[in-house]
XYZ file of C-alpha atoms in Angstrom:
325
model
C -14.552 -9.291 26.539
C -15.023 -12.642 24.677
C -17.033 -11.008 21.942
C -14.318 -8.412 21.310
C -11.807 -11.145 21.247
C -13.713 -13.224 18.904
C -14.352 -10.262 16.409
C -10.567 -9.586 16.354
C -9.746 -13.392 15.791
C -12.276 -13.618 12.934
C -10.557 -10.294 11.408
C -7.105 -11.870 11.429
C -8.026 -15.697 10.663
C -11.436 -15.528 8.936
C -9.946 -15.016 5.363
C -8.009 -18.141 5.577
C -10.760 -20.053 6.946
C -12.762 -19.212 4.165
C -10.265 -20.479 1.793
C -9.609 -23.599 3.778
C -13.458 -24.266 3.801
C -13.734 -23.679 0.186
C -10.773 -25.860 -0.596
C -11.984 -28.848 1.480
C -15.677 -28.536 0.051
C -14.415 -28.361 -3.583
C -11.931 -31.457 -3.079
C -14.654 -33.510 -1.097
C -17.156 -32.723 -3.795
C -14.871 -33.490 -6.837
C -13.397 -36.603 -5.007
C -16.824 -37.919 -4.751
C -17.878 -37.034 -8.269
C -14.726 -38.696 -9.800
C -15.079 -41.769 -7.469
C -12.004 -40.931 -5.650
C -9.585 -40.568 -8.627
C -8.912 -37.047 -7.425
C -7.137 -38.375 -4.363
C -5.057 -41.004 -5.849
C -1.148 -40.905 -5.807
C -1.295 -40.071 -9.682
C -3.837 -37.287 -9.565
C -1.923 -35.658 -6.573
C 1.568 -36.198 -8.210
C 0.057 -34.648 -11.529
C -1.130 -31.712 -9.665
C 2.002 -31.096 -7.973
C 3.778 -30.899 -11.495
C 1.170 -28.332 -12.748
C 0.355 -25.920 -10.196
C 4.211 -24.467 -9.522
C 3.947 -22.694 -12.722
C 0.930 -20.501 -11.715
C 1.764 -20.749 -8.201
C 5.248 -18.771 -8.774
C 3.824 -16.455 -11.327
C 1.072 -15.540 -8.770
C 3.999 -14.473 -6.004
C 5.521 -12.665 -8.713
C 2.261 -10.685 -9.073
C 1.597 -10.581 -5.391
C 4.572 -8.346 -4.302
C 3.811 -5.155 -6.663
C -0.061 -5.516 -5.717
C 0.921 -5.401 -1.947
C 2.325 -1.892 -2.578
C -0.841 -0.948 -4.493
C 0.753 -1.607 -8.071
C 0.549 -4.509 -10.516
C 3.138 -5.921 -12.993
C 1.823 -6.568 -16.283
C 5.238 -7.929 -17.713
C 5.521 -11.010 -15.609
C 4.611 -13.330 -18.467
C 6.690 -11.540 -21.149
C 9.606 -11.760 -18.518
C 9.207 -15.315 -18.005
C 9.253 -16.115 -21.747
C 12.169 -13.794 -22.031
C 14.146 -15.643 -19.331
C 13.239 -18.857 -20.879
C 14.173 -17.881 -24.464
C 17.549 -16.651 -23.033
C 18.091 -20.145 -21.534
C 16.969 -21.982 -24.491
C 19.538 -20.131 -26.718
C 22.590 -21.125 -24.340
C 21.456 -24.772 -24.202
C 21.148 -25.014 -27.867
C 24.261 -23.340 -28.439
C 26.675 -24.529 -25.314
C 26.909 -28.466 -25.647
C 29.378 -28.440 -22.771
C 28.404 -29.693 -19.023
C 27.994 -26.311 -17.820
C 25.341 -25.245 -20.235
C 22.549 -25.973 -17.468
C 23.917 -23.853 -15.075
C 25.158 -21.097 -17.299
C 21.491 -21.229 -18.657
C 19.761 -20.677 -15.436
C 22.140 -17.697 -14.377
C 21.716 -16.087 -17.952
C 17.941 -16.374 -17.666
C 17.739 -15.130 -13.910
C 19.827 -12.287 -15.108
C 17.861 -11.594 -18.179
C 14.749 -11.421 -15.814
C 16.574 -9.022 -13.293
C 17.390 -6.664 -15.981
C 13.637 -6.402 -16.782
C 12.792 -5.842 -13.155
C 15.510 -3.192 -13.155
C 13.787 -1.547 -15.855
C 10.464 -1.690 -14.405
C 11.568 -0.531 -10.927
C 13.552 2.352 -12.765
C 10.684 3.676 -14.308
C 8.016 3.164 -11.678
C 10.236 4.386 -8.745
C 12.537 6.642 -10.421
C 10.465 8.471 -13.164
C 7.133 7.745 -10.983
C 5.279 6.368 -13.608
C 2.139 4.478 -12.918
C 2.935 0.748 -12.629
C -0.010 -0.414 -14.966
C 1.450 1.936 -17.743
C 5.034 1.274 -16.869
C 4.837 -2.543 -16.896
C 2.241 -2.489 -19.987
C 5.206 -0.721 -21.799
C 7.844 -3.340 -20.745
C 5.439 -6.125 -21.589
C 5.372 -4.931 -25.156
C 9.193 -4.102 -25.162
C 10.213 -7.507 -23.994
C 7.839 -9.502 -26.011
C 8.812 -7.666 -29.147
C 12.668 -8.352 -28.511
C 11.565 -11.905 -27.837
C 9.858 -12.223 -31.213
C 12.702 -10.704 -33.004
C 15.138 -12.931 -31.545
C 13.373 -16.139 -31.999
C 11.522 -14.909 -35.237
C 8.271 -16.380 -33.747
C 9.588 -19.732 -33.836
C 9.637 -22.639 -31.021
C 13.158 -23.489 -29.470
C 12.877 -27.025 -28.268
C 15.141 -29.947 -27.491
C 16.906 -29.157 -24.367
C 19.340 -31.337 -22.382
C 18.069 -33.918 -19.685
C 19.731 -32.230 -16.906
C 17.711 -28.939 -17.448
C 14.658 -30.753 -17.988
C 14.769 -31.938 -14.173
C 13.670 -28.591 -13.385
C 10.035 -29.076 -14.977
C 9.840 -32.948 -14.759
C 12.050 -34.399 -12.125
C 11.449 -35.473 -8.844
C 13.548 -35.794 -5.427
C 12.530 -38.531 -3.167
C 9.294 -39.004 -5.007
C 8.622 -35.141 -4.704
C 8.318 -33.103 -7.909
C 11.200 -30.663 -8.410
C 8.775 -27.958 -9.600
C 6.708 -28.272 -6.350
C 9.972 -28.037 -4.499
C 10.733 -24.711 -6.223
C 7.222 -23.343 -5.509
C 7.662 -24.497 -1.982
C 11.069 -22.824 -1.661
C 9.780 -19.360 -3.202
C 6.772 -19.533 -1.085
C 8.651 -20.071 2.229
C 10.931 -17.512 1.540
C 8.268 -14.984 0.609
C 6.036 -15.993 3.592
C 9.023 -15.530 6.018
C 10.099 -12.243 4.403
C 6.684 -10.775 4.642
C 6.155 -11.829 8.136
C 9.322 -11.118 9.745
C 11.872 -8.851 7.717
C 11.815 -5.163 7.533
C 11.261 -5.397 3.811
C 7.982 -7.217 4.217
C 6.754 -4.747 7.009
C 7.487 -1.810 4.871
C 5.610 -3.681 1.816
C 2.650 -3.663 3.918
C 3.110 0.097 5.008
C 3.502 1.053 1.575
C 0.273 -0.382 0.387
C -1.666 0.726 3.361
C -0.668 4.299 3.503
C 2.326 5.283 1.086
C 2.314 9.030 2.321
C 2.773 8.170 5.818
C 5.401 5.571 4.951
C 7.441 8.294 2.946
C 7.128 10.802 5.787
C 8.150 8.374 8.113
C 11.638 8.560 6.747
C 11.585 5.313 4.726
C 13.168 5.426 1.164
C 10.090 4.231 -0.502
C 11.512 4.717 -4.196
C 14.297 2.149 -3.167
C 11.631 -0.263 -1.738
C 9.371 -0.016 -4.913
C 12.729 -0.679 -7.088
C 13.421 -3.924 -5.099
C 9.803 -4.973 -5.246
C 9.660 -4.979 -8.980
C 13.223 -6.501 -8.940
C 12.015 -9.348 -6.986
C 8.910 -9.752 -8.953
C 10.859 -10.166 -12.162
C 13.237 -12.752 -10.437
C 10.242 -14.874 -9.638
C 9.089 -14.616 -13.186
C 12.292 -15.724 -14.440
C 12.113 -18.744 -12.120
C 8.687 -19.542 -13.535
C 10.203 -19.082 -17.164
C 12.712 -21.694 -16.359
C 10.024 -24.218 -14.891
C 7.848 -23.476 -18.248
C 10.358 -24.430 -20.650
C 12.013 -27.404 -18.611
C 8.116 -28.612 -18.408
C 7.197 -28.030 -22.074
C 10.822 -29.028 -23.408
C 10.174 -25.562 -25.516
C 10.280 -21.890 -25.205
C 8.488 -19.518 -27.357
C 7.795 -15.702 -27.197
C 3.958 -15.907 -26.373
C 3.789 -18.966 -24.164
C 1.423 -18.512 -21.218
C -0.525 -15.370 -22.222
C -3.694 -16.716 -20.557
C -1.595 -16.540 -17.164
C -1.645 -13.052 -16.498
C -5.186 -12.392 -15.781
C -5.082 -15.769 -13.723
C -2.269 -14.390 -11.641
C -4.390 -11.209 -10.525
C -7.361 -13.861 -9.896
C -5.307 -16.092 -7.590
C -3.897 -13.080 -5.898
C -7.293 -11.493 -5.059
C -8.746 -15.010 -4.222
C -5.925 -15.747 -1.957
C -6.638 -12.396 -0.093
C -4.547 -9.762 -1.832
C -6.203 -6.558 -1.655
C -5.667 -4.933 -5.252
C -5.311 -1.636 -3.170
C -2.449 -2.800 -1.358
C -1.268 -3.722 2.125
C -3.276 -6.848 2.687
C -2.343 -10.297 1.567
C -0.241 -13.245 2.628
C 1.843 -16.022 0.861
C -0.131 -18.833 2.796
C -3.490 -17.390 1.653
C -2.082 -17.203 -2.064
C -1.031 -20.936 -1.780
C -4.390 -22.161 -0.571
C -5.986 -20.274 -3.779
C -3.556 -21.834 -5.949
C -4.455 -25.406 -4.763
C -7.995 -24.542 -5.146
C -7.842 -23.635 -8.667
C -5.789 -26.630 -9.422
C -7.944 -29.151 -7.714
C -10.845 -27.647 -9.568
C -9.154 -27.748 -12.974
C -7.801 -31.500 -12.091
C -11.263 -32.490 -10.950
C -12.944 -31.440 -14.214
C -10.504 -32.858 -16.234
C -11.095 -36.064 -14.820
C -14.757 -35.788 -15.159
C -14.108 -35.053 -18.929
C -15.650 -31.569 -18.570
C -14.587 -28.596 -20.604
C -11.703 -26.454 -19.389
C -13.785 -23.509 -19.926
C -16.472 -24.674 -17.524
C -13.667 -24.846 -15.088
C -12.522 -21.287 -15.754
C -16.258 -20.385 -15.246
C -16.446 -22.048 -11.794
C -13.055 -20.180 -10.715
C -14.935 -16.938 -11.349
C -17.938 -18.288 -9.199
C -15.723 -19.109 -6.407
C -14.055 -15.835 -6.562
C -17.458 -13.981 -6.192
C -18.091 -16.184 -3.440
C -15.160 -15.751 -1.627
C -15.329 -11.945 -1.926
C -18.956 -11.911 -0.615
C -18.095 -14.107 2.417
C -15.076 -11.944 3.177
C -16.971 -8.817 3.141
C -19.589 -10.451 5.263
C -17.157 -11.847 7.684
C -15.418 -8.293 7.728
C -18.690 -6.409 8.536
C -19.521 -9.043 11.130
C -16.181 -8.398 12.775
C -16.683 -4.721 12.493
C -13.563 -3.780 10.432
C -13.617 -2.101 6.996
C -13.483 -4.663 4.007
């Protein structure tokens, strides 16, 4: 009886335990190598400013992956939202420029999400093809609007989104925490989250159970694009600039983060909490290597090694618990 209970506990909590262990080992090792610089207040604050961009984009990628899909357009959507906000901020010098820019940016992102959802859910096109087409379309529109130039020089109230603090806590981190907490609660408690996992685990059974799967898919890509829009606002506020091809390297990185955090590319498995730990692991490694004066490319290589290690440990734990990987 005890062995059976232990196996079930490992199957349920083993992945989070692995991620927490990897985080602890990485943080301890890099703290020693940097002479404690990794854990000083300045380094922690710097990480809290840097990780929200990847974190929110990874949340945007996680939702489609839970259904067995993917959204290749999240970076283009983020840039499109950022450019939309930038145009308003540059042309409307009134006090309401910042709220108007935020609303317009999120509205533009929702428009892209509606397009993705309509093509994937309504027309039944494969998510990878549909979002690839949207990625190219949206990036093309952004290039036409900006003519490839950088839009910069935004008002101070808007820049708070990327560089401000509230009671010593960076505003971008607060935005990430809010998005992550809402996502975690939705996936764990709300009917939407339950159906997300059902669709990823067995879409045919979900459809025959009477659930409107097309509507669920539409809402999934809508929310994904909304989160990408939030990331776009954080991005341009952090850099004080907007451009059509910012952050292109983040696309594959969001997939890596999701898989590292326990999201199954086939769908049906993954948590916002695991994703959050994965984001912290990647940021700790990047900051540690920066403090050591090592190449960022070497940090990327270590990210790949960590992913392989976690996947192997995950399979080993799953086999020991007697559950399929």
